[in-house]
Protein backbone atom coordinates (compact mmCIF):
# COMPACT_ATOMS: atom_id res chain seq x y z
CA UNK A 1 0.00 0.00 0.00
CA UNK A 2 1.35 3.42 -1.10
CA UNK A 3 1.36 6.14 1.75
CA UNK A 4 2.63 9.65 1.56
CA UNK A 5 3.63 11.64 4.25
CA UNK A 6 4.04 15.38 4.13
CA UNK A 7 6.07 17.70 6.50
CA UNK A 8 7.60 21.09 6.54
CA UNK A 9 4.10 23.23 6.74
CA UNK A 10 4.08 26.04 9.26
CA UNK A 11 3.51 29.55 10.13
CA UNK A 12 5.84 32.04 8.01
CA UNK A 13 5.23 36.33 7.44
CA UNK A 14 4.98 37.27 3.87
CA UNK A 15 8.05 37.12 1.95
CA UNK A 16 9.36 34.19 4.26
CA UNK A 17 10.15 30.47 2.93
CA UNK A 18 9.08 26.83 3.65
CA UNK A 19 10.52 23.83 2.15
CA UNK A 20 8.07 20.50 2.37
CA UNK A 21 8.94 17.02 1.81
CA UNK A 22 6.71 14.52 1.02
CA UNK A 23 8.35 10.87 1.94
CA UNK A 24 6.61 7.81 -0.26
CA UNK A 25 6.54 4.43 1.21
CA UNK A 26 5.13 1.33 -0.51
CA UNK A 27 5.42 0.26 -4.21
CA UNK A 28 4.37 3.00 -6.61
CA UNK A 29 4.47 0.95 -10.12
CA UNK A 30 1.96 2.63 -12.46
CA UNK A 31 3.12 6.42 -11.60
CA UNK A 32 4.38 9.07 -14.40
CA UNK A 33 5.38 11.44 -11.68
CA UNK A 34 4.47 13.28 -8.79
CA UNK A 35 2.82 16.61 -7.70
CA UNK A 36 2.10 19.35 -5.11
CA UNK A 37 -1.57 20.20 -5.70
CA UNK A 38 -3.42 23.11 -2.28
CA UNK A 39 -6.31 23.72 -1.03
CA UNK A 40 -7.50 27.31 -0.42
CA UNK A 41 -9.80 28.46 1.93
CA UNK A 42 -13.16 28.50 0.09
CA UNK A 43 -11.25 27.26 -2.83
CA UNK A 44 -10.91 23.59 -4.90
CA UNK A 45 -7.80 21.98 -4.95
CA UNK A 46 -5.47 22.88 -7.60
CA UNK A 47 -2.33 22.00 -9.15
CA UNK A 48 1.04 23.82 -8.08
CA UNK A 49 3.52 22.17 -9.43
CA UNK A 50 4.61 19.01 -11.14
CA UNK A 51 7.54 17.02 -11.79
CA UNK A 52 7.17 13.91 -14.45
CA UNK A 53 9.56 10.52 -14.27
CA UNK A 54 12.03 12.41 -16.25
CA UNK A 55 12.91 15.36 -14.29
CA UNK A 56 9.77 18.15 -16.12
CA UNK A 57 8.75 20.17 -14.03
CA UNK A 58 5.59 22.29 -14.29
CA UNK A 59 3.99 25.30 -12.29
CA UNK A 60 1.27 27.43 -11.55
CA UNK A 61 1.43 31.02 -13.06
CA UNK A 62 0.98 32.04 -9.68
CA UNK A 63 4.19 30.86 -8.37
CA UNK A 64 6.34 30.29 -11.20
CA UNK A 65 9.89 31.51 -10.20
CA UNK A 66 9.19 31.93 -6.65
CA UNK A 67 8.62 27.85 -6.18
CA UNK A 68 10.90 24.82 -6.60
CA UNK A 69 9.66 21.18 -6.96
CA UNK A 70 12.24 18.83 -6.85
CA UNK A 71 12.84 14.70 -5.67
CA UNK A 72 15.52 12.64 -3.84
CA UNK A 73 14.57 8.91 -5.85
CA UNK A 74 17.07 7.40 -3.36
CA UNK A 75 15.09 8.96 0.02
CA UNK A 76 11.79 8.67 -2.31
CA UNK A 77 11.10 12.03 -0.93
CA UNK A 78 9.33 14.93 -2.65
CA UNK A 79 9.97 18.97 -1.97
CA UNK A 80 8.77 22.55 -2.95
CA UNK A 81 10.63 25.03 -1.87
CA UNK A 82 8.53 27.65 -1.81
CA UNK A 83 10.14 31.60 -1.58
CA UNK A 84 8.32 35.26 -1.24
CA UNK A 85 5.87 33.48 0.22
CA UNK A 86 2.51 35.85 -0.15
CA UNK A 87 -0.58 35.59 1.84
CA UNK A 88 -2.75 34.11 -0.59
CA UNK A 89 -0.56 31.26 -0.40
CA UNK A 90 -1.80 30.34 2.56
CA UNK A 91 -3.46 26.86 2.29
CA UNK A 92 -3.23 23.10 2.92
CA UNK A 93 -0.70 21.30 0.87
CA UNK A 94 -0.98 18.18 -0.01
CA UNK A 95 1.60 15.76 -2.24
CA UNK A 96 0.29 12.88 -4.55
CA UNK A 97 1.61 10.23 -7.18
CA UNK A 98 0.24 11.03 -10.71
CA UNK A 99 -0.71 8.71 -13.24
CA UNK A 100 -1.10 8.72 -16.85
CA UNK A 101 -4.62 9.23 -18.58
CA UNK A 102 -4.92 8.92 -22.44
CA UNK A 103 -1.15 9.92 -22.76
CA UNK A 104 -0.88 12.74 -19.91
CA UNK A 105 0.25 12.59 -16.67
CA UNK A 106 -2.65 13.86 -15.05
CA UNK A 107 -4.40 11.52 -12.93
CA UNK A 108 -3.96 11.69 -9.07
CA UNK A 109 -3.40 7.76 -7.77
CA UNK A 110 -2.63 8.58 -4.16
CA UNK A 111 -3.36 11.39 -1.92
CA UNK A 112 -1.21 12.36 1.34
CA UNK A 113 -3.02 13.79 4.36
CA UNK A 114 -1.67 17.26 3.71
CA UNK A 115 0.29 20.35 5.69
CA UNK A 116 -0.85 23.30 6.88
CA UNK A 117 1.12 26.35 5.27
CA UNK A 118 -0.03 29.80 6.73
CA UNK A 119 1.08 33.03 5.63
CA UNK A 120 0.45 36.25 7.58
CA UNK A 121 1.24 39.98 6.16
């Protein structure tokens, strides 16, 4: 069974930084890559960044050079270090392992229980 385990969420003023890691334990077999998708007060999750089998990453607009996703294979760990953190980056965070649908990797196959990240102005 496939768990993931985020850390790393916090309290940080505006312009401040967090780095979370998301460690993955069990046998992941099917995945195309993995992803940092939040939750927003009010809000439905979305997607804020992506990194495929192969090293591409993706990002929101909204946090496109102020947001790093990056893995450790060997520590099966997943990060996003986020910078300039802003207030309406303030939300849960939660890692998953994507899977491919009709040729994209787009599909969420496993959820973790997600980090609080809270940013205050």
């Amino acid at each position: 069974q496939v768990q993931l385990v985020e850390s790393g969420g916090g309290s940080v003023q505006a312009g401040g930084s967090l780095k979370l890691s998301c460690v993955v334990s069990g046998d992941v077999f099917t995945t195309c890559g993995m992803g940092w998708y939040r939750q927003r007060p009010g809000k439905e999750r979305e997607l804020v960044s992506a990194i495929t089998n192969d090293g591409t990453t993706t990002y929101a607009d909204s946090v496109k050079g102020r947001f790093t996703i990056s893995q450790d294979n060997a520590k099966k760990t997943l990060y996003l270090q986020m910078n300039s953190l802003k207030t309406e980056d303030a939300a849960v965070y939660y890692c998953a392992v994507r899977r491919a649908n009709m040729g994209l990797c787009s599909d969420v196959s496993n959820w973790g229980q997600g980090t609080q990240v809270t940013v205050s102005s």
